[in-house]
Coordinates of C-alpha atoms and ligand atoms in Angstrom, one line a residue:
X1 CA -13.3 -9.1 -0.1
X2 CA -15.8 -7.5 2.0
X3 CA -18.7 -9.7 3.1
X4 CA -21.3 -7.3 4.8
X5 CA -24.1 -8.8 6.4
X6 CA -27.8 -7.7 7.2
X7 CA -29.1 -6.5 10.7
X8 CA -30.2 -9.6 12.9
X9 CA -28.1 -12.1 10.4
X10 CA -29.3 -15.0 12.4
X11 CA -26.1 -16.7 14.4
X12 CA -26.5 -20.2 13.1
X13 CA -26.4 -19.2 9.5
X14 CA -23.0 -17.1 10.1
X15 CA -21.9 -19.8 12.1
X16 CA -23.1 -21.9 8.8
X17 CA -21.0 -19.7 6.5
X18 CA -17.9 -19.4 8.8
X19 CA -17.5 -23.1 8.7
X20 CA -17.9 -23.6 5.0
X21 CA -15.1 -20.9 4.9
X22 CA -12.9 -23.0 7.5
X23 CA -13.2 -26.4 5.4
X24 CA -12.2 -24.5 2.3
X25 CA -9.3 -22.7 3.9
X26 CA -10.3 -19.7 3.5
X27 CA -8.8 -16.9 5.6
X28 CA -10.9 -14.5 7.1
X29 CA -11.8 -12.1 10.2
X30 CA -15.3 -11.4 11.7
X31 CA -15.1 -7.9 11.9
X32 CA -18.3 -6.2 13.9
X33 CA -18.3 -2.8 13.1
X34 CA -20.7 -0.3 13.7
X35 CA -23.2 -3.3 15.4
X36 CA -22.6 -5.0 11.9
X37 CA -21.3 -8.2 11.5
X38 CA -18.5 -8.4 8.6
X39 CA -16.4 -11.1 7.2
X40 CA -13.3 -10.4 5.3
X41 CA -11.5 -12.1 3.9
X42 CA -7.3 -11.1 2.0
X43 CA -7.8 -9.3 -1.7
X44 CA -7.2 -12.4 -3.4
X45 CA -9.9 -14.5 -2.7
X46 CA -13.3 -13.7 -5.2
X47 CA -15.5 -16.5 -5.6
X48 CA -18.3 -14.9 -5.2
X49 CA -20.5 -17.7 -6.7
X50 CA -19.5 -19.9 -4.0
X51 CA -22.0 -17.5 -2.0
X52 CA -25.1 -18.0 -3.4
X53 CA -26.6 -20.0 -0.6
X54 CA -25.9 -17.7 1.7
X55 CA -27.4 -14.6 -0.2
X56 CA -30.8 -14.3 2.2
X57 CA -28.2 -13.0 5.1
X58 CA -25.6 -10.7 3.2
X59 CA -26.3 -7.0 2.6
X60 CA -23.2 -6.1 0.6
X61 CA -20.2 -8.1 -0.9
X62 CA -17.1 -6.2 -1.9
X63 CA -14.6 -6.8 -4.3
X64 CA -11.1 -5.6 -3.9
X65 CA -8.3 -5.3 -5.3
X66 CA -5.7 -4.0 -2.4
X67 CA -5.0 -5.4 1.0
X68 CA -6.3 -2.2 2.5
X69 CA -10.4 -2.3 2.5
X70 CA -12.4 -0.7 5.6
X71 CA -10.4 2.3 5.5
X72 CA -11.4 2.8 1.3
X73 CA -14.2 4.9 0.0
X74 CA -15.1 1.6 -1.8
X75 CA -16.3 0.4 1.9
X76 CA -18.0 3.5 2.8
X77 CA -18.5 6.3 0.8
X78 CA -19.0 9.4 3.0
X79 CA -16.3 11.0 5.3
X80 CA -16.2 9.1 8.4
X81 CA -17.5 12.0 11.1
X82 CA -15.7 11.9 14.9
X83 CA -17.5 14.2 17.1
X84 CA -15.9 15.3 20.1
X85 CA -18.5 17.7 21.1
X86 CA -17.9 21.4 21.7
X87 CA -17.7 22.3 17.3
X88 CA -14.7 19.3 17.2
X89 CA -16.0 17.6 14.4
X90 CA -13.4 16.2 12.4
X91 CA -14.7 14.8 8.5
X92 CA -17.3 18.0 8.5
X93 CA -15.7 20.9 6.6
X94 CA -13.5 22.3 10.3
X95 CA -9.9 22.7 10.6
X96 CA -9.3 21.0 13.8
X97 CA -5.8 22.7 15.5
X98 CA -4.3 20.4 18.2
X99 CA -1.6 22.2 19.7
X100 CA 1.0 22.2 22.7
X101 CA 4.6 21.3 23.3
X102 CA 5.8 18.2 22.8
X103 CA 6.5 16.3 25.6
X104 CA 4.6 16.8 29.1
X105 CA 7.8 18.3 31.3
X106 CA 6.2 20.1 34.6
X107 CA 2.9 21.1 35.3
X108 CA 4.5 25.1 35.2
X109 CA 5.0 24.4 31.6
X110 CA 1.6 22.6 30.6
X111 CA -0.6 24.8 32.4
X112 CA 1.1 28.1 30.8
X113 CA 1.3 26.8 27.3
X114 CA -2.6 25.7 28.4
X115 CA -3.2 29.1 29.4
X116 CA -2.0 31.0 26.3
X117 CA -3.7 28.2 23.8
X118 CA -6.9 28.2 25.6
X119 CA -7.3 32.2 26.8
X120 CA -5.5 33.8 23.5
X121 CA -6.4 32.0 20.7
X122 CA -9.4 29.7 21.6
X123 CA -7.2 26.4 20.8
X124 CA -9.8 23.5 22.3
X125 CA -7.5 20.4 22.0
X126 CA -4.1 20.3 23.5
X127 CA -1.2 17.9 22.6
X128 CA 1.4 16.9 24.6
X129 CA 2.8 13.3 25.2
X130 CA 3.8 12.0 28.5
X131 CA 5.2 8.0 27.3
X132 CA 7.8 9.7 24.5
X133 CA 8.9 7.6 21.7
X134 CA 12.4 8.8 21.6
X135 CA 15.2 7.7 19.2
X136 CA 17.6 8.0 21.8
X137 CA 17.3 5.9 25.5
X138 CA 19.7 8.6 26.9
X139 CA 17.2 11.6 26.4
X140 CA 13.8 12.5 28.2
X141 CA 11.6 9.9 27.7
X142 CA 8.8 11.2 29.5
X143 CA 6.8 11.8 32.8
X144 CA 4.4 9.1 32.3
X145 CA 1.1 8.5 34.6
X146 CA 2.5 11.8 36.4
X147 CA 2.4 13.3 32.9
X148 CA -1.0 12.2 32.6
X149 CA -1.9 13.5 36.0
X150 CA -1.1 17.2 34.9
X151 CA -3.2 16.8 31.4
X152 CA -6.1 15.7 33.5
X153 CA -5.2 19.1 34.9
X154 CA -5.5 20.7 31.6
X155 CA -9.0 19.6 30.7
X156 CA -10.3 20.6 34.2
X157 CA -8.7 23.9 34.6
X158 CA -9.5 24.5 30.7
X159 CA -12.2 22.2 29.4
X160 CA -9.7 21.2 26.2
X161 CA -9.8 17.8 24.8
X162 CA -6.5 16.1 25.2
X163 CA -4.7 14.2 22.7
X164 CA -1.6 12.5 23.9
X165 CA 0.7 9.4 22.8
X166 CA 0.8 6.0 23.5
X167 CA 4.2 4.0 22.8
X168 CA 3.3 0.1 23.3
X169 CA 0.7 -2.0 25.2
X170 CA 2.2 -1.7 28.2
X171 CA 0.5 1.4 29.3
X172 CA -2.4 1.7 26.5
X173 CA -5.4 1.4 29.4
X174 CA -3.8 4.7 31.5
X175 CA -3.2 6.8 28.2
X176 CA -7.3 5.8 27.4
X177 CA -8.4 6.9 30.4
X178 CA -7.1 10.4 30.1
X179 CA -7.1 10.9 26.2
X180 CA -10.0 12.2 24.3
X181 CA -7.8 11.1 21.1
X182 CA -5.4 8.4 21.5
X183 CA -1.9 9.2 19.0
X184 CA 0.1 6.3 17.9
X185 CA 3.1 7.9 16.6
X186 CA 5.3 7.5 13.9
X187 CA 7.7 4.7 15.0
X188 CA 4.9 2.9 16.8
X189 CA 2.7 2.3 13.6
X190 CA 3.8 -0.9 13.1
X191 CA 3.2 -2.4 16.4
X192 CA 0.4 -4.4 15.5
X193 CA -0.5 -5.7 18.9
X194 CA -0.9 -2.3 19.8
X195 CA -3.2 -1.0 16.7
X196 CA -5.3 -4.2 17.3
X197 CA -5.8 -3.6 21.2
X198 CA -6.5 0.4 19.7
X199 CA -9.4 -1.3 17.4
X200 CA -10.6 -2.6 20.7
X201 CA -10.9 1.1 22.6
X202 CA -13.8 3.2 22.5
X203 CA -11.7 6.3 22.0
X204 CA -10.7 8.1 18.4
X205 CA -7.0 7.2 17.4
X206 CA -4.8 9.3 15.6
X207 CA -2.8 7.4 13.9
X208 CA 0.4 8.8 12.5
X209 CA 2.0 7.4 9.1
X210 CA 5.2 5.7 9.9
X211 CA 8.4 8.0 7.9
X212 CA 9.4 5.3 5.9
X213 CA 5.4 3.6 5.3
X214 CA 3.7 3.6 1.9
X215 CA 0.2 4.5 1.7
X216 CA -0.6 0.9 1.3
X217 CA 1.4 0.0 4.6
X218 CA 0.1 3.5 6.1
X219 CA -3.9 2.1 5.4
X220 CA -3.3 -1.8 6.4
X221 CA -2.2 -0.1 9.7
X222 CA -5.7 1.7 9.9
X223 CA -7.4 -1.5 9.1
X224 CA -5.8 -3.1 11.3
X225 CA -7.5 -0.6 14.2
X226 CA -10.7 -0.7 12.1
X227 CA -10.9 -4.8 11.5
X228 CA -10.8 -5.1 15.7
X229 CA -13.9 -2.6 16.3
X230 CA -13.3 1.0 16.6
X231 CA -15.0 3.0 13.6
X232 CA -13.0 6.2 14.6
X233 CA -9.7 6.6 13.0
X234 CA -7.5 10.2 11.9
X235 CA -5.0 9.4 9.9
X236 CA -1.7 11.8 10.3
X237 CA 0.5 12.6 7.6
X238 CA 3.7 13.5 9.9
X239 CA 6.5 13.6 6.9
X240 CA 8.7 10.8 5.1
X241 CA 12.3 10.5 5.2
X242 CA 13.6 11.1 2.1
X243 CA 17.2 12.4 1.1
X244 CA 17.2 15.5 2.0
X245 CA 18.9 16.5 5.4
X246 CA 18.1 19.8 5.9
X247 CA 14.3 19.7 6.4
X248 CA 13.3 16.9 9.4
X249 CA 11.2 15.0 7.1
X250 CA 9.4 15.9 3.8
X251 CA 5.9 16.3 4.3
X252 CA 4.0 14.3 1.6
X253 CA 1.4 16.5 0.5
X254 CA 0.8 14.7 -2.8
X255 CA 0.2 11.7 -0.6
X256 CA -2.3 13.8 1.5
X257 CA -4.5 14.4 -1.5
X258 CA -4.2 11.1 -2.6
X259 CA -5.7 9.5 1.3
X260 CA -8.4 12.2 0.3
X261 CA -9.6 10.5 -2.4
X262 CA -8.8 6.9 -1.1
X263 CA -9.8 7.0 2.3
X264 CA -13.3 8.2 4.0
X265 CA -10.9 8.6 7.5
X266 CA -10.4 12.3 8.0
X267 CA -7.0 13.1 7.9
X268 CA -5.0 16.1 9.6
X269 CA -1.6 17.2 8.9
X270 CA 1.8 17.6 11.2
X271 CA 3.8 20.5 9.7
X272 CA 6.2 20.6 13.0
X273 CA 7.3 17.2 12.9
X274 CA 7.9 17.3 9.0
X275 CA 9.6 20.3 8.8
X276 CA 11.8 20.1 12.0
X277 CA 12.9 24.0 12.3
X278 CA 10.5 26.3 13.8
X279 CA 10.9 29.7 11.6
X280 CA 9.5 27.3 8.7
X281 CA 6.6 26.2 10.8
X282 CA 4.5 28.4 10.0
X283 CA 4.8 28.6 6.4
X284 CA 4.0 25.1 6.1
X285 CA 1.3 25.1 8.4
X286 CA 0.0 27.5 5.9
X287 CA 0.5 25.1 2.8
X288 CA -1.2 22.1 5.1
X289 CA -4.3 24.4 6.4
X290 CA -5.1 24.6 2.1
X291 CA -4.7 21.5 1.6
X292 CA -8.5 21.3 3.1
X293 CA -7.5 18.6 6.1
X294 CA -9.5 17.8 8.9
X295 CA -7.0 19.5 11.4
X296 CA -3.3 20.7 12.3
X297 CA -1.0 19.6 15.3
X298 CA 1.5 22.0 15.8
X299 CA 4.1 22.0 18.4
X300 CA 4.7 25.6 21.3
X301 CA 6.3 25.4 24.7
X302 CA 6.7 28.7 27.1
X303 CA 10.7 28.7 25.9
X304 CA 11.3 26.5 23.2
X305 CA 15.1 26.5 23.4
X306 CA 15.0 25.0 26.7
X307 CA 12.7 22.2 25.8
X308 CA 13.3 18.5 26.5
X309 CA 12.1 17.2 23.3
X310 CA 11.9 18.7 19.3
X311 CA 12.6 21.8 20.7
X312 CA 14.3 23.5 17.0
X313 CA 10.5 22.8 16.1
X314 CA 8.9 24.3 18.9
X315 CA 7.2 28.2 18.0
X316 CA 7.5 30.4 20.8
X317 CA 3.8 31.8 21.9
X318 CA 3.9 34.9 19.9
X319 CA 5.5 32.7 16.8
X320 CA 2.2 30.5 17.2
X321 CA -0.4 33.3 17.5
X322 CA 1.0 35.2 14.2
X323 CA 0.7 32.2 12.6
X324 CA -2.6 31.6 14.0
X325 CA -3.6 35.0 11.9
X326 CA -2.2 33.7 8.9
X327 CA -4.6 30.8 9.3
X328 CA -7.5 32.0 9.7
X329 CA -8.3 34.0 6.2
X330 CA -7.1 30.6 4.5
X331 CA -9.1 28.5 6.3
X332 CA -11.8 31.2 5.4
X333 CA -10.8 31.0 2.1
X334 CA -11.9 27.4 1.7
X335 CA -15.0 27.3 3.1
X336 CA -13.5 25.8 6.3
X337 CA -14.1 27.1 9.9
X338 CA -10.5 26.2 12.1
X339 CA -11.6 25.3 15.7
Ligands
LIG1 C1 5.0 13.8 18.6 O1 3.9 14.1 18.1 O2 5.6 14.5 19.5 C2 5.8 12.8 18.0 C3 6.7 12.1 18.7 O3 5.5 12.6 16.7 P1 6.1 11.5 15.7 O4 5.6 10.2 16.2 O5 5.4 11.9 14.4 O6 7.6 11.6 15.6
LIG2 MN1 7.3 16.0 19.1

């Protein structure tokens, strides 16, 4: 249950409440969102009655009946809108495409894939991770702070926003210093000392749906960002394992629509990482750009088949800007401008 209070709830009266709720073994979070001061408590607990004295000081109570509640349309109805300035609006009707290789490898290879993204088709956000969550301790695993170095190149040289990974706490204050968006990826969703110290960052954070999370475990994780402070959340459907080896991952596009109706966090869609083969890419970018999301990451490095991570899903430049042309009358289509 959602306990939303009014504007200038006066402290002793909260403090009041809070204790009543401590006696009675109730638990709850104070959640201060927005400059509002929430209490919530787990799904189970509905005594509303038990309230009534307090009734002067709340604005809203909600009732629910899933563990998952900030993230819900039943908390806020409208789209929750992140500006980043310069048309990036995501929850406002745009296609937002985030694009870039991979992994951060050399400054030669950022700035050209930079070059070509920024110059040749207008891209405004560019992805690339320098802490790499990889499967495998044998393989890159990233160029860290002197990654980061080279992306603060990129928004200099280029004036793109930068999205880019963190793994774990351990080096969550250098990735917010140079990320416009912060990505938690897949295998990192369930950190939850790491969403909670996200909640506590005034940055937006993508966060990515774990391959084997349910949408109930997928939105706990959001709340989890959302119940420590920070409004502005994009959720990522990435693909789901399932049992089918051929494709990467399956991307859940039935799941997608579903958030859509659920969830007022703007959600964007990762055909590269679902689909794990870069001739398909495309194609499935296509199926995700209709599917009226808030934006697109999609993976490109200056010679995919030397790159040190996902490189089978990597397009090649000219792969990406065909595709790119393929995008924009669908994007058209749907009354949504891709930026
Ligand atoms: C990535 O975006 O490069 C990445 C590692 O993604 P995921 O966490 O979805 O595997
Ligand atoms: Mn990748």
């Amino acid at each position: 249950m959602i306990i939303k209070f009014k504007k200038n709830t006066l402290e002793n009266s909260l403090e009041r409440l809070k204790n009543w709720l401590l006696n009675a073994d109730i638990e709850f979070k104070e959640v201060i969102l927005n400059g509002i001061v929430h209490i919530i408590t787990s799904s189970g607990w509905k005594d509303v009655a038990a309230l009534a004295d307090y009734r002067e000081i709340i604005d809203t109570i909600i009732d629910f009946d899933t563990e998952y509640q900030i993230s819900t349309r039943k908390y806020q109805q409208n789209n929750t809108v992140i500006n980043l300035g310069d048309d990036l609006v995501f929850g406002a009707n745009k296609t937002i495409m985030m694009a870039g290789p991979c992994a951060v490898e050399s400054e030669d290879q950022v700035m050209r894939t930079a070059e070509f993204l920024s110059e040749k088709c207008n891209i405004k956000v560019f992805r690339a991770g320098a802490y790499k969550p990889r499967t495998s301790p044998y393989t890159f695993q990233g160029l860290e702070e002197k990654g980061l170095k080279i992306l603060d190149k990129v928004r200099n040289e280029f004036g793109m926003k930068i999205i880019t990974e963190v793994k774990d706490n351990s080096h969550l204050d250098e990735v917010a210093d140079c990320a416009d968006i912060i990505q938690i990826g897949t295998k990192s969703m369930y950190i939850f000392n790491l969403l909670s110290r996200c909640g506590r960052i005034n940055k937006p954070v993508l966060l990515k749906r774990a391959f084997m999370a349910t949408i109930k475990e997928f939105l706990q994780a959001a709340d989890f960002i959302l119940s420590n402070g920070n409004p502005n959340v994009i959720l990522c459907e990435r693909g789901i394992r399932t049992f089918e080896p051929q494709t990467r991952f399956s991307l859940d596009v039935c799941s997608t629509a579903l958030l859509k109706e659920i969830s007022h966090l703007p959600i964007v869609l990762d055909p590269s990482h679902a689909m794990g083969r870069a001739a398909q890419v495309p194609l499935v970018g296509q199926a995700a750009a209709a599917m009226e999301v808030d934006g697109l990451l999609i993976e490109t490095h200056p010679n995919p088949s030397e790159a040190k991570s996902d490189k089978n899903q990597a397009l090649s430049f000219e792969q990406f800007e065909k595709m790119m042309n393929k995008l924009k009358p669908i994007c058209k289509s749907i009354k949504r401008q891709l930026v």
